[in-house]
Structure formats: C-alpha cells, structure tokens
PDB file of C-alpha atoms and ligand atoms in Angstrom:
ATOM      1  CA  UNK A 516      16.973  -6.740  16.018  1.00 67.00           C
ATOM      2  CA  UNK A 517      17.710  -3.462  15.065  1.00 66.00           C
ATOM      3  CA  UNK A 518      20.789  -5.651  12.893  1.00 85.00           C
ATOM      4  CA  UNK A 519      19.105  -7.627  11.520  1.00 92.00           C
ATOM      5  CA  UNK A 520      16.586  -5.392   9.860  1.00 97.00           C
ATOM      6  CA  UNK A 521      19.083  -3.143   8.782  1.00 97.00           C
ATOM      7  CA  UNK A 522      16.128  -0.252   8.105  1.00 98.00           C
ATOM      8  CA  UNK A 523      17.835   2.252  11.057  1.00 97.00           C
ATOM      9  CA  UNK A 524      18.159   5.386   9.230  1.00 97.00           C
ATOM     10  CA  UNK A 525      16.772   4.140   5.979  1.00 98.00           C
ATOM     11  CA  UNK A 526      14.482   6.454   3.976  1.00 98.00           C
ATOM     12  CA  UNK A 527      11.705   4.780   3.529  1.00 98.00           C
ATOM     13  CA  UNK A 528       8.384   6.673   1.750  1.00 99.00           C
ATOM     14  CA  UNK A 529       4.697   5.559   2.826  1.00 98.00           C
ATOM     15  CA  UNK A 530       1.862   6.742   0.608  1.00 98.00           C
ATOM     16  CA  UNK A 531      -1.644   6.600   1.565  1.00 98.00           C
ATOM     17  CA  UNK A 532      -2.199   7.491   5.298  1.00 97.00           C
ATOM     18  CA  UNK A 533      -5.591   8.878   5.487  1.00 96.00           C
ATOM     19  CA  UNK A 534      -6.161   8.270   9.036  1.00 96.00           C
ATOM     20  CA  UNK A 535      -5.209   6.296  11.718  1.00 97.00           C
ATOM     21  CA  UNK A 536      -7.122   3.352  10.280  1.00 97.00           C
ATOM     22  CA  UNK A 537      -5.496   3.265   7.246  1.00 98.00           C
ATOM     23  CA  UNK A 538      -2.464   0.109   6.426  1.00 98.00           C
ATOM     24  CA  UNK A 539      -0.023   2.800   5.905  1.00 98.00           C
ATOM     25  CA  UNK A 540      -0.127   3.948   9.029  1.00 98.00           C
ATOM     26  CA  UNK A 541       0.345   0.490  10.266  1.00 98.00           C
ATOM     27  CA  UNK A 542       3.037   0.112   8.301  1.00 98.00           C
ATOM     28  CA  UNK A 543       4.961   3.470   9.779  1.00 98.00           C
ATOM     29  CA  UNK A 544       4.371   2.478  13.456  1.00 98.00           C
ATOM     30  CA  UNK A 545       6.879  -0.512  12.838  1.00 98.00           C
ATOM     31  CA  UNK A 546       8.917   1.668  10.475  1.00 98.00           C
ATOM     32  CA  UNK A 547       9.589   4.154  13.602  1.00 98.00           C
ATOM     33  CA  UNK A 548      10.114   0.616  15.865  1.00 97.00           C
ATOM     34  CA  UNK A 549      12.932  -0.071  13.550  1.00 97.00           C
ATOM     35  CA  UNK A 550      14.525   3.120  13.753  1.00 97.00           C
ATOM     36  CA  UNK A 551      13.273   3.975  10.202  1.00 98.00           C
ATOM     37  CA  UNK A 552      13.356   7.595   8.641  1.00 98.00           C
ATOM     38  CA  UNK A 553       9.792   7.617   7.678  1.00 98.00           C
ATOM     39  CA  UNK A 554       8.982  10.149   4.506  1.00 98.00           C
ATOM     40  CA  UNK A 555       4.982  10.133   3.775  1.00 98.00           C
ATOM     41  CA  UNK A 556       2.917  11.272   0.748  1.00 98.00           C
ATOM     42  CA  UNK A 557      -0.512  12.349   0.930  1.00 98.00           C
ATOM     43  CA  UNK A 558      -3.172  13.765  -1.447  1.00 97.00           C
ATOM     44  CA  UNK A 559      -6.106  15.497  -0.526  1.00 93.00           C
ATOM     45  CA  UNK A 560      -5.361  18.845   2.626  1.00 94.00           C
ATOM     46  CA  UNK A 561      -7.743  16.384   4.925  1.00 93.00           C
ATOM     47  CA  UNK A 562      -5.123  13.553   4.784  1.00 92.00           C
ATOM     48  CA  UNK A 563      -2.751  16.121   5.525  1.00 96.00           C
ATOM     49  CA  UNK A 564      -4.172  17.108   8.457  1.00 96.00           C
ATOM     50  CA  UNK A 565      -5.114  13.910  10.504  1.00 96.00           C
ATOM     51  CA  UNK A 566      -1.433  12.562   9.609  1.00 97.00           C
ATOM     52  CA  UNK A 567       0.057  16.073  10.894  1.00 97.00           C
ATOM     53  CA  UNK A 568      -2.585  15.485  14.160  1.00 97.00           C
ATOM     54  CA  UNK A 569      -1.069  11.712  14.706  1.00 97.00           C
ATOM     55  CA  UNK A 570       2.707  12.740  14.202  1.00 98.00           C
ATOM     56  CA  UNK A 571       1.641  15.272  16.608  1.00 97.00           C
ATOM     57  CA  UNK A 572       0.262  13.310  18.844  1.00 97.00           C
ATOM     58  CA  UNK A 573       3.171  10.980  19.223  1.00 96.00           C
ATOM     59  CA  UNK A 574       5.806  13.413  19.563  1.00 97.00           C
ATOM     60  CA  UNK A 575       6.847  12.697  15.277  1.00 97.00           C
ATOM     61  CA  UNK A 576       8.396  15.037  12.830  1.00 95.00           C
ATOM     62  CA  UNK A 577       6.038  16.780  10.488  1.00 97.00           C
ATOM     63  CA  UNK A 578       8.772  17.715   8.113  1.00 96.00           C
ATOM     64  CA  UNK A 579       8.908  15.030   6.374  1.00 97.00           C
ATOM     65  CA  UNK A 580       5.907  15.301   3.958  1.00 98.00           C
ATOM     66  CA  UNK A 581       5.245  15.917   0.343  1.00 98.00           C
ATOM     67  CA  UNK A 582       2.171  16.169  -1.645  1.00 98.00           C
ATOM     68  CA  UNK A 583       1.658  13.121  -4.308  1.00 98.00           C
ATOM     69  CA  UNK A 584      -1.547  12.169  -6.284  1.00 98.00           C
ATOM     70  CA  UNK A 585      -0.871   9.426  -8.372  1.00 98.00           C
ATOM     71  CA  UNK A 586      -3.688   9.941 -10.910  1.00 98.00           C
ATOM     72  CA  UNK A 587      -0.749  12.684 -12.226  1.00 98.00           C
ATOM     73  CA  UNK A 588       2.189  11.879 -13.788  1.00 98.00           C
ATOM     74  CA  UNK A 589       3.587  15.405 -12.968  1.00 98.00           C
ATOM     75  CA  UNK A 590       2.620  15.069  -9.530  1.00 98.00           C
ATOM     76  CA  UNK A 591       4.284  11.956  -8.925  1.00 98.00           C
ATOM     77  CA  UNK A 592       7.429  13.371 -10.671  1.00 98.00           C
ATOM     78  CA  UNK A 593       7.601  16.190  -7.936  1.00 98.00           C
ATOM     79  CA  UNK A 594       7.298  14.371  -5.059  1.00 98.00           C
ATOM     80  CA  UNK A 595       9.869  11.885  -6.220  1.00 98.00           C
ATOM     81  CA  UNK A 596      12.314  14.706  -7.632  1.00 98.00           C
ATOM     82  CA  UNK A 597      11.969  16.831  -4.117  1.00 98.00           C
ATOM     83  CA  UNK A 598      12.241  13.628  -1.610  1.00 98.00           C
ATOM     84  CA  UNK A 599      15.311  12.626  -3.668  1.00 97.00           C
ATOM     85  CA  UNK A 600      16.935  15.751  -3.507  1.00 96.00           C
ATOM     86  CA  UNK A 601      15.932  16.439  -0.192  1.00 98.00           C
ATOM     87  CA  UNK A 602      17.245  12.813   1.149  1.00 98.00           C
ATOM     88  CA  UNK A 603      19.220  11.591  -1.856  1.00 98.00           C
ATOM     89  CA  UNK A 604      18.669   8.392  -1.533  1.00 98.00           C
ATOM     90  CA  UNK A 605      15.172   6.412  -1.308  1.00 98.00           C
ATOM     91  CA  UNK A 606      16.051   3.056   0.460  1.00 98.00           C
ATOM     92  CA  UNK A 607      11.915   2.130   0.247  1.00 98.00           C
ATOM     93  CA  UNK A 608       8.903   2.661  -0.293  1.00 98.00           C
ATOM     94  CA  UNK A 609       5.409   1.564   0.472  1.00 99.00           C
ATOM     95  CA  UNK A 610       2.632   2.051  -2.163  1.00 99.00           C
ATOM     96  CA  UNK A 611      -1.031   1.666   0.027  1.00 98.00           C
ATOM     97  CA  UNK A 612      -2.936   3.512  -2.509  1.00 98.00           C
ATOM     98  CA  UNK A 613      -6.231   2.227  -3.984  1.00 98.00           C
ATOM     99  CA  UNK A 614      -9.675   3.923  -5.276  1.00 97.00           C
ATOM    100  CA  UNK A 615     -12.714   3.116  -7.407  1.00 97.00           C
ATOM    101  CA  UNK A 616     -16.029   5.017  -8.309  1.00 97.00           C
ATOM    102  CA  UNK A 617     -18.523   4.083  -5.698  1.00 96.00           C
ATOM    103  CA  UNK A 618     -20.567   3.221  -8.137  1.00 96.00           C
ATOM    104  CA  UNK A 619     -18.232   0.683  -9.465  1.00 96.00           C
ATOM    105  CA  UNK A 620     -17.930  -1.020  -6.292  1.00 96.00           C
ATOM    106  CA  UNK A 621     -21.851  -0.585  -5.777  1.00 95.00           C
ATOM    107  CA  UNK A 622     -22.911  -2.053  -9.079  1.00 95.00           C
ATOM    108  CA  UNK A 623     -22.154  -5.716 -10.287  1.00 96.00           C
ATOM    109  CA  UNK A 624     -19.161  -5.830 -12.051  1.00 97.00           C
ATOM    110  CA  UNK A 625     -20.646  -6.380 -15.468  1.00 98.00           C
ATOM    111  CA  UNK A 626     -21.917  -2.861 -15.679  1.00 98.00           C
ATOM    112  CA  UNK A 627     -18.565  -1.377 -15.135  1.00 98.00           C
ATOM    113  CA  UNK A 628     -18.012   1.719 -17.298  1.00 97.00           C
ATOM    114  CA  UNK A 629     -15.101   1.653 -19.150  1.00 98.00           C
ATOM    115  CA  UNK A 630     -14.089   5.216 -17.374  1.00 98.00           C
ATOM    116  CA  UNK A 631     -14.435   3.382 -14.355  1.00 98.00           C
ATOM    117  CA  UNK A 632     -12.305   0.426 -15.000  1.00 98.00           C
ATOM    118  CA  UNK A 633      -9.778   2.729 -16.551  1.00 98.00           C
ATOM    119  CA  UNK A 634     -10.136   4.551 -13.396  1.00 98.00           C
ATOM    120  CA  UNK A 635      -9.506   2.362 -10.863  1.00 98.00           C
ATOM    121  CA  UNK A 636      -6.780   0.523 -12.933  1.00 98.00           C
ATOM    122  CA  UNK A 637      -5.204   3.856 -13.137  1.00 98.00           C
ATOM    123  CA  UNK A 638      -5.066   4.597  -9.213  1.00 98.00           C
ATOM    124  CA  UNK A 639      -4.470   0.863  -7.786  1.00 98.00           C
ATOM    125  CA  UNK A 640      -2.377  -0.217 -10.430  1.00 99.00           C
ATOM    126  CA  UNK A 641      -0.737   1.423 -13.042  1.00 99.00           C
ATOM    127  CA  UNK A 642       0.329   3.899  -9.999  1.00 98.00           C
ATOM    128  CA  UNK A 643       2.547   1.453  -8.828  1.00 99.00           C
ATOM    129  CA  UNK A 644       4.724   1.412 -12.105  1.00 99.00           C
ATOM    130  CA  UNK A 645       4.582   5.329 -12.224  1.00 98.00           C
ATOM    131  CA  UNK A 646       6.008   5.314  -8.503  1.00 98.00           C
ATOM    132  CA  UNK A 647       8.570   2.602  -8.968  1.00 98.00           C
ATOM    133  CA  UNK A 648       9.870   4.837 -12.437  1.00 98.00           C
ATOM    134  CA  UNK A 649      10.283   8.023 -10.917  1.00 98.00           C
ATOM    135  CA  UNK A 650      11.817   6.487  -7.351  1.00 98.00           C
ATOM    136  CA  UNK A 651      13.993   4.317  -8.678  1.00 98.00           C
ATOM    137  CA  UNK A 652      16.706   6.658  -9.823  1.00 98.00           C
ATOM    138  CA  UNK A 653      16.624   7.490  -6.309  1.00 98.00           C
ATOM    139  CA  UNK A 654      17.235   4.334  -5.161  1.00 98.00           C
ATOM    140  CA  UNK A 655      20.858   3.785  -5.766  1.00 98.00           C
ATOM    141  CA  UNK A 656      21.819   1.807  -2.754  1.00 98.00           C
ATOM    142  CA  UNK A 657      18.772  -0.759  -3.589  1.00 98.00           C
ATOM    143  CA  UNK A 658      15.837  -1.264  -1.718  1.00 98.00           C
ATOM    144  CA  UNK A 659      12.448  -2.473  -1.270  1.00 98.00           C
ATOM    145  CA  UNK A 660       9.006  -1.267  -2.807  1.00 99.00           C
ATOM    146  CA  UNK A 661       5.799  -3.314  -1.102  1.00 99.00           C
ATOM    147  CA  UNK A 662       2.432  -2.558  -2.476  1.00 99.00           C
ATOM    148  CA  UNK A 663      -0.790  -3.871  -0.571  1.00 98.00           C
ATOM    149  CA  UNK A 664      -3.272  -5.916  -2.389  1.00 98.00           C
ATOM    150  CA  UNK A 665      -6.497  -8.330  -1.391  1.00 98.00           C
ATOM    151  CA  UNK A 666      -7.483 -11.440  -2.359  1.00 98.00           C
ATOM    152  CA  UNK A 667     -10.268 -10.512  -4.889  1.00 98.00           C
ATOM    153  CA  UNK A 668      -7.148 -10.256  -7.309  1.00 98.00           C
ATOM    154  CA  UNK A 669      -7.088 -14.238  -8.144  1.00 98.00           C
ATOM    155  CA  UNK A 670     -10.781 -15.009  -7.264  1.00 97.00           C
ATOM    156  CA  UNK A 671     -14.111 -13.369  -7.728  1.00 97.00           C
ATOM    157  CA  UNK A 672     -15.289 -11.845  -4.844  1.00 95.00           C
ATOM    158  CA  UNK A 673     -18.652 -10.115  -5.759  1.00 92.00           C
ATOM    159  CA  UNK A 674     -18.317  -7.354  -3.843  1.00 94.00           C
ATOM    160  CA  UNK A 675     -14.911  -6.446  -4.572  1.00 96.00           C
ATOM    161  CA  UNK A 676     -15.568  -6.244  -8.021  1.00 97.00           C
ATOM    162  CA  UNK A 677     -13.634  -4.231 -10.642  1.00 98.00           C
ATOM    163  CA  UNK A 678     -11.303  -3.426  -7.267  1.00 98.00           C
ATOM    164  CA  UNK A 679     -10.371  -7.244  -7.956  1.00 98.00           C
ATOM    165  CA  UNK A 680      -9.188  -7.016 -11.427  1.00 98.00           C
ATOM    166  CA  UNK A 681      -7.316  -3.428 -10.727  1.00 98.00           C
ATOM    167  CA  UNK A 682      -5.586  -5.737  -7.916  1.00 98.00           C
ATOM    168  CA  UNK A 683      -4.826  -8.554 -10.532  1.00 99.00           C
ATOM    169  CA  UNK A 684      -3.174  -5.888 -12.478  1.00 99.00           C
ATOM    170  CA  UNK A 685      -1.049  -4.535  -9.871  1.00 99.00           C
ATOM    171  CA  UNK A 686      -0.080  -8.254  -9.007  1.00 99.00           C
ATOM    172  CA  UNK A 687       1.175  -8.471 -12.337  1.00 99.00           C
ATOM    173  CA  UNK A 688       3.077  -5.219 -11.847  1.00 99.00           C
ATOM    174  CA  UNK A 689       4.778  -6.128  -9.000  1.00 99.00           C
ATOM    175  CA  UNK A 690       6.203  -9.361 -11.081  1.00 99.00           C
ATOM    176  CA  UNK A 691       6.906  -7.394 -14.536  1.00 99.00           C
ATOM    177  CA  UNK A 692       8.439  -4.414 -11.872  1.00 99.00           C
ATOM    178  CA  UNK A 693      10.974  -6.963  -9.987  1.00 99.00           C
ATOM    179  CA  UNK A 694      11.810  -8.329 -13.526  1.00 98.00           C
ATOM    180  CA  UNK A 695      12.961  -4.909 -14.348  1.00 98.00           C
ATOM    181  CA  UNK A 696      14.266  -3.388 -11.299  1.00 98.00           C
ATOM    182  CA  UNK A 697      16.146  -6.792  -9.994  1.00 98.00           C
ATOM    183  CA  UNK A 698      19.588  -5.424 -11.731  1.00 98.00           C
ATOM    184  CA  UNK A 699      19.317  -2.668  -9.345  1.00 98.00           C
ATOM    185  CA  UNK A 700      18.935  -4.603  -6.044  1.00 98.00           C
ATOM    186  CA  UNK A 701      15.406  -2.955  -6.093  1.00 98.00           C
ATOM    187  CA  UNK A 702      12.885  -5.692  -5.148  1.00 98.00           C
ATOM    188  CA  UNK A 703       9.064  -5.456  -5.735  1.00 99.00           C
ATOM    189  CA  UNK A 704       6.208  -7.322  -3.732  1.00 99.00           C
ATOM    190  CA  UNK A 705       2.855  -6.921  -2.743  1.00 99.00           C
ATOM    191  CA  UNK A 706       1.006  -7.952   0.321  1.00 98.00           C
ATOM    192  CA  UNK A 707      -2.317  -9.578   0.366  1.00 98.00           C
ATOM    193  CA  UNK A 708      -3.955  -8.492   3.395  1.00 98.00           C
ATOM    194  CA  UNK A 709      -7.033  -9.915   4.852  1.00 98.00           C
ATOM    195  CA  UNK A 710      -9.884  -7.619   5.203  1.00 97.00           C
ATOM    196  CA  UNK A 711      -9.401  -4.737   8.106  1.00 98.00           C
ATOM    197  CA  UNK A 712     -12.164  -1.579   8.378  1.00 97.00           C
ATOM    198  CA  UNK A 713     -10.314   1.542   7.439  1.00 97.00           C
ATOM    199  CA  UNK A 714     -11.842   4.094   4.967  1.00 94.00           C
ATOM    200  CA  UNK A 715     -11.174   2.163   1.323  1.00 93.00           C
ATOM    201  CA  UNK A 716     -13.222  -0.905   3.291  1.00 94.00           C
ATOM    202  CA  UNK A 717     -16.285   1.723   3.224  1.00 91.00           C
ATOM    203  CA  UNK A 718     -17.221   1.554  -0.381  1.00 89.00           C
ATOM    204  CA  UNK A 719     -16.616  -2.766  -0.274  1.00 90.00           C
ATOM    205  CA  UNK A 720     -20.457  -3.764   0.621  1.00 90.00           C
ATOM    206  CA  UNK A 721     -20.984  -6.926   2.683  1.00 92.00           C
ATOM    207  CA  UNK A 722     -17.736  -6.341   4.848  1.00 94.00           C
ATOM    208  CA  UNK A 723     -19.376  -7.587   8.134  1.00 94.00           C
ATOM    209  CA  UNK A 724     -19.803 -10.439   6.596  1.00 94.00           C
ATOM    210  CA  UNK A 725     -16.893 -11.254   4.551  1.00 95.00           C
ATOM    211  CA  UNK A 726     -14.925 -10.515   8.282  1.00 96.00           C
ATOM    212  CA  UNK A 727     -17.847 -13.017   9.866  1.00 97.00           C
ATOM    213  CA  UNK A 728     -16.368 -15.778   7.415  1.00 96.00           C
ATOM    214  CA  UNK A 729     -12.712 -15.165   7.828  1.00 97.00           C
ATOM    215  CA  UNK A 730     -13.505 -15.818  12.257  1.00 97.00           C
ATOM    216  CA  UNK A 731     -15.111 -19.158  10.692  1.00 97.00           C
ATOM    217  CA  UNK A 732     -13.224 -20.336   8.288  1.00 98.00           C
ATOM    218  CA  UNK A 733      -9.232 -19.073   8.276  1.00 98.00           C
ATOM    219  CA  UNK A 734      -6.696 -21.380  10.070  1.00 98.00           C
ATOM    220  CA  UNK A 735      -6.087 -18.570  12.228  1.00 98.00           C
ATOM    221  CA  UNK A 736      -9.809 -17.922  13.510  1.00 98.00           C
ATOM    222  CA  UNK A 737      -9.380 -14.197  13.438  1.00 98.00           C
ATOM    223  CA  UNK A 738      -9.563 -10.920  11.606  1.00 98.00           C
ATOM    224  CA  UNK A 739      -5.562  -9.786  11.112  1.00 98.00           C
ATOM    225  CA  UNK A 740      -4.777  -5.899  12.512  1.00 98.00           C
ATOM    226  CA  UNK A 741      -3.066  -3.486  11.048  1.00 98.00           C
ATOM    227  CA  UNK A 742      -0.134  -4.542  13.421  1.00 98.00           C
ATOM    228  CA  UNK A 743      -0.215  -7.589  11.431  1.00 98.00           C
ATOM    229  CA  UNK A 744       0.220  -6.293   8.045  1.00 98.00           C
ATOM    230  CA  UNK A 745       2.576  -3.127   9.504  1.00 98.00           C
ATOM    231  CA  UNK A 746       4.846  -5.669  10.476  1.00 98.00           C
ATOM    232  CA  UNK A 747       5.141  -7.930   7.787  1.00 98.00           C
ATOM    233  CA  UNK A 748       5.479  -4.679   5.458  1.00 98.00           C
ATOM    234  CA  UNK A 749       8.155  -3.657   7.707  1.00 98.00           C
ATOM    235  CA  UNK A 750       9.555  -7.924   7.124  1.00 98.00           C
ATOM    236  CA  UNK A 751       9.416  -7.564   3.527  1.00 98.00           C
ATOM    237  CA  UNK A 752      11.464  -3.800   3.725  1.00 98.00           C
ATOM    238  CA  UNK A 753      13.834  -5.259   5.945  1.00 98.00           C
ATOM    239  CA  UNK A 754      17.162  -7.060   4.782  1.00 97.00           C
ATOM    240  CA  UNK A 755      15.314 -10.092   6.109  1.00 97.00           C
ATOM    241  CA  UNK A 756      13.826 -10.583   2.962  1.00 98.00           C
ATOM    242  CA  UNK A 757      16.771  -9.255   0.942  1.00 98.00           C
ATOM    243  CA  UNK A 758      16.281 -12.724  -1.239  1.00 98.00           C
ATOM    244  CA  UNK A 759      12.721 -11.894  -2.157  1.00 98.00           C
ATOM    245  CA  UNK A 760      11.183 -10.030  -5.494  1.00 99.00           C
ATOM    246  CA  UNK A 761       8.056 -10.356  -7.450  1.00 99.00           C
ATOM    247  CA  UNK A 762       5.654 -12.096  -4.853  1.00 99.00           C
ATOM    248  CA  UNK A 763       2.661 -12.042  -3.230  1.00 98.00           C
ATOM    249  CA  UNK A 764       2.675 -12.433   0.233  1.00 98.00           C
ATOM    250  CA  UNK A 765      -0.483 -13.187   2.361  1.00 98.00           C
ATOM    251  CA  UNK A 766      -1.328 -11.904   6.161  1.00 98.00           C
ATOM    252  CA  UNK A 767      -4.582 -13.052   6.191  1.00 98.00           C
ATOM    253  CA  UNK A 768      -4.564 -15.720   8.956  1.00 98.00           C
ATOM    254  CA  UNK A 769      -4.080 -18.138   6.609  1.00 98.00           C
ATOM    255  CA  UNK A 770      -7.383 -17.532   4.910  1.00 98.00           C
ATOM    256  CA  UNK A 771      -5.957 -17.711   1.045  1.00 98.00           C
ATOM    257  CA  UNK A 772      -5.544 -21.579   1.484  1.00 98.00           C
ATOM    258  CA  UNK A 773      -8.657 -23.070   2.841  1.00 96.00           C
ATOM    259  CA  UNK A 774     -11.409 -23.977   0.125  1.00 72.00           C
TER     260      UNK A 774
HETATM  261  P1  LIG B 440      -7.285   4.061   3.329  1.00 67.75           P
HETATM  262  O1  LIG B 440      -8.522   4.708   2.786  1.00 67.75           O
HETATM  263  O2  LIG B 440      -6.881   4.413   4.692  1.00 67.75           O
HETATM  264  O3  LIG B 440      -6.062   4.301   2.342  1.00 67.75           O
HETATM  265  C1  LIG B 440      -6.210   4.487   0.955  1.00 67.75           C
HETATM  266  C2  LIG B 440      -5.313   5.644   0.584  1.00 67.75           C
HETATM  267  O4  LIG B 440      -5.278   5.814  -0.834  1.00 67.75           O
HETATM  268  C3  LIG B 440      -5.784   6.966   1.187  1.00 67.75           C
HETATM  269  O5  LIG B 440      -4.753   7.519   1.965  1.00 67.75           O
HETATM  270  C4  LIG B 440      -6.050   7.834  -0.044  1.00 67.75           C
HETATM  271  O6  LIG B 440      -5.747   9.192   0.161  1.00 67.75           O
HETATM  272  C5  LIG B 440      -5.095   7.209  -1.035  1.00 67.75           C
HETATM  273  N1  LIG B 440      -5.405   7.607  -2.418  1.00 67.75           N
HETATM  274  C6  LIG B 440      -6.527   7.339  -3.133  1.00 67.75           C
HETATM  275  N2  LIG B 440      -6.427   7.931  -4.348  1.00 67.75           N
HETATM  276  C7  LIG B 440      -5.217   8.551  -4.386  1.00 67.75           C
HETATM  277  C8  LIG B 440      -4.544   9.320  -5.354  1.00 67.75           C
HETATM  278  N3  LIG B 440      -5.083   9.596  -6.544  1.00 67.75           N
HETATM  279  N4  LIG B 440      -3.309   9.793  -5.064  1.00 67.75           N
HETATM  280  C9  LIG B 440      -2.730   9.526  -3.867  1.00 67.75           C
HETATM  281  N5  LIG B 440      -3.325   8.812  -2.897  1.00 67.75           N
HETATM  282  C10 LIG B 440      -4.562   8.334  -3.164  1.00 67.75           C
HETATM  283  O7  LIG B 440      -7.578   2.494   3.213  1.00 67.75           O
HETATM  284  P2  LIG B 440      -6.615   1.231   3.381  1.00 67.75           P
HETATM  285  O8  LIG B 440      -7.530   0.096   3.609  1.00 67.75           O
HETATM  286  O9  LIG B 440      -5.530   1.529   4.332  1.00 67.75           O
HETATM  287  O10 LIG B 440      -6.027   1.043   1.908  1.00 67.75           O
HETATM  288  C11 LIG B 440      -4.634   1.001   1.626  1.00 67.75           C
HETATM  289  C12 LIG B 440      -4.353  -0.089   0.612  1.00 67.75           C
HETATM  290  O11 LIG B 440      -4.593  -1.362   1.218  1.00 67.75           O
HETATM  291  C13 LIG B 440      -5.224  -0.044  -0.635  1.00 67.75           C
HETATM  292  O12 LIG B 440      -4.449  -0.409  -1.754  1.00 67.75           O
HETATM  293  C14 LIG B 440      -6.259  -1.113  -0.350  1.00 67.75           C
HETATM  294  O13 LIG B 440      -6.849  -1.622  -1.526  1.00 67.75           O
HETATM  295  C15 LIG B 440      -5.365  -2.135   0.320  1.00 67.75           C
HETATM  296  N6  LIG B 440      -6.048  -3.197   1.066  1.00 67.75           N
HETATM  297  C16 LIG B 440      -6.931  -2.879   2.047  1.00 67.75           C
HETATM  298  C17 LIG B 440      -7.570  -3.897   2.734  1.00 67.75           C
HETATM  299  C18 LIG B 440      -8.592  -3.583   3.817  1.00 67.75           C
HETATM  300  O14 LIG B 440      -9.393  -4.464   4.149  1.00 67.75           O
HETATM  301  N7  LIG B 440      -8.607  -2.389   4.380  1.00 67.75           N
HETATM  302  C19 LIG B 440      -7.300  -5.223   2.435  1.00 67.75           C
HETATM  303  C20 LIG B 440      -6.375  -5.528   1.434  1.00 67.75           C
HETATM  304  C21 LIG B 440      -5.752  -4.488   0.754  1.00 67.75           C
END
C-alpha cells in the first residue's frame, strides 16, 4: 500500500489541530499509517499543548512544530521559510483552518458586519492562497495542498451563514490556486466534509439537528468520522490522485446529492 501512496517519508504540513477532535488530527493519524513525516502548525500556546499531550501520548515526535497564524502575512512567511529550510522540501500540506465572530455565526446572515465578513473571509479563505504562496517555493518535487470545506459553500444553510460564503470563496481558491500552481505538479483541492462535533462545530447552532437529518436522509444513513475524512485527505495527498487539481471532493455519506 505503502507503494502505492507513495507519501513514506514525504513532508507533509497539517495546520489546525486544536484537539483531538479536530479534522487535522484525523488527517495525521493516516498520515503516520502511511509512513508520512508529519510537520504541524498551530496558533494559540493551548493548541500547542493538547497536540504536544497527543504526540505524547502515542509515542510521536514533538519536534516537528512551528507556530503559524494565518491572519499574518509575516507569520505565515516564518513558518513556511523555517519548515523549508529545516526539511527543504514541502511534499504537502493540509490547510484545516476556519474562524468567524460568534456573533456572525449567531446572527442571521444579513446583519453581518462588514469586519466580520472580511474576517472570516480572511481566516477560511484568503489563508489558503497566503499558504499555497509562501509553500510553494518549497515544493519543488510537486505535491498536494487539500483544504477542508462544508457544504454551506454552494447552498444556504442558515446556520452556517457568512461561514458559507467564506467557504464559497475558498472553493474558488482552490480552482484559481490549481490553475496557477498546475505547472509545478502542485495540485489544489478541497474536501467537503459532512458535519462532525469538534470545536469550530461549537459556534454552528442547530448541529444536533443538521447531524439528525444527515442519519435520515444521506445514502449512507450515517454521520462520517474523522477517520473518514483523515483518510480521504490522506487519498487526495497520495499519488493516487496524482491526476486530480481544482476539485471539490465530498465525504459526507453521500449527503451532497439527495434533494
Ligand atoms: P477545530 O476547531 O478543531 O479546527 C479549527 C482550527 O483552526 C483550530 O486548530 C484553530 O486553531 C485554527 N485556526 C483558527 N484561526 C486560526 C488562525 N488565525 N491561524 C491559525 N490557525 C487558526 O475544528 P475542525 O472542525 O477540525 O475545523 C477544521 C476545518 O474543517 C475548518 O476549515 C472547518 O470549517 C472545516 N470543516 C469542519 C466540519 C465539521 O463539521 N467539524 C465540516 C466541514 C468542514
């Protein structure tokens, strides 16, 4: 398998473990599977800690870690400039970043302050192309950059709110990004993953429910893990999907396509 997936060794950079909830730590569970060197990001000292606490905890390296918040250009720059010189060369990265003001994702989405839909476009999105421009020169052999977005990019979800445009605009990215970077054997796609409870599903209101209608309605008559989307990450990474740029890919049990 190992062969196939060609990601033994491969440097591969996950931003946004928070906890052991959180997609990105999904994601780096199959990344170790597949022999992976995993490289992580994190910005706030709490995130920090739980991720040094679960690399602990499963016997990991705690080396590999570098500070990034991707509201800051100069930050960004950094962490890119030290993993490249550290590794020198990125083979992949995976961008499970979002946030919003909790009022934005309280309030409907008509009284969305224009700080606050710059705000969240400039963490979920425009992050993304910041991340991909300061990797990239790092990424000489090619490689792979998956991003994780949700449904309430291509239809209104009330809840989701201006977190559902911010995701429309980093499913553009991801196209305008693998337009760009497809000289350089980069690709760029994003995941659309059903809804899972982690610490970003906090501020989404209604998410009992909106899980209640995915067991009723989705082909697959269940919630998707983290597992699911970890693995799928780790699909899209992989030379498996060495023929793939600029899509959207769903692990939602099939929910995208019924209704
Ligand atoms: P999470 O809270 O565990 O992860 C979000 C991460 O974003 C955290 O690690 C946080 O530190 C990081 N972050 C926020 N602002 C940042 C900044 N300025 N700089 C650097 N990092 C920052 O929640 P999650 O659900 O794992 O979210 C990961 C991604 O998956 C997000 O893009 C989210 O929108 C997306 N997603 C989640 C779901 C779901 O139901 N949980 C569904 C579809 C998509």
């Amino acid at each position: 398998m190992e062969d196939l997936l060609k990601l033994k060794g491969k440097n591969i950079v996950v931003m946004g473990v928070a906890n052991e909830r959180s997609l990105a730590w999904g994601v780096a569970k199959s990344l170790y599977k597949a022999g992976a060197n995993v490289i992580y990001t994190y910005r706030l000292e709490r995130s920090l800690g739980k991720l040094t606490k679960l690399l602990e905890g499963d016997n990991l390296s705690t080396e590999n870690i570098f500070q990034c918040d991707v509201n800051n250009d100069e930050s960004i720059k950094q962490a890119f400039t030290a993993i490249g010189e550290k590794f020198d060369v990125i083979h992949g990265i995976v961008h499970s970043v979002a946030f919003a003001h909790a009022e934005d994702l309280k309030n409907p989405f008509l009284q969305t302050s224009r700080e606050g839909f710059s705000f969240a476009h400039d963490t979920s999105a425009y992050s993304l192309v910041a991340v991909a421009r300061e990797a990239s020169p790092f990424m000489t052999e090619g490689g792979s950059i998956v991003t994780m977005s949700y449904l309430g990019a291509e239809r209104a979800i009330e809840t989701y709110r201006v977190m559902g445009v911010a995701k429309a605009a980093l499913e553009a990215s991801v196209r305008y990004l693998a337009l760009d970077l497809g000289k350089n054997n980069i690709r760029v796609n994003a995941i659309s993953a059903g809804p899972i409870r982690t610490l970003a599903a906090k501020g989404v209101s209604g998410f009992n429910d909106i899980l209640r209608t995915i067991e009723e309605k989705a082909p697959l008559q269940r919630n998707v893990t983290q597992d699911d989307v970890g693995d799928m990450t780790l699909a899209i990474l992989s030379n498996l999907a060495r023929g793939v740029t600029g899509e959207v890919i769903y692990v939602d049990s099939g929910y995208n396509i019924v209704g």
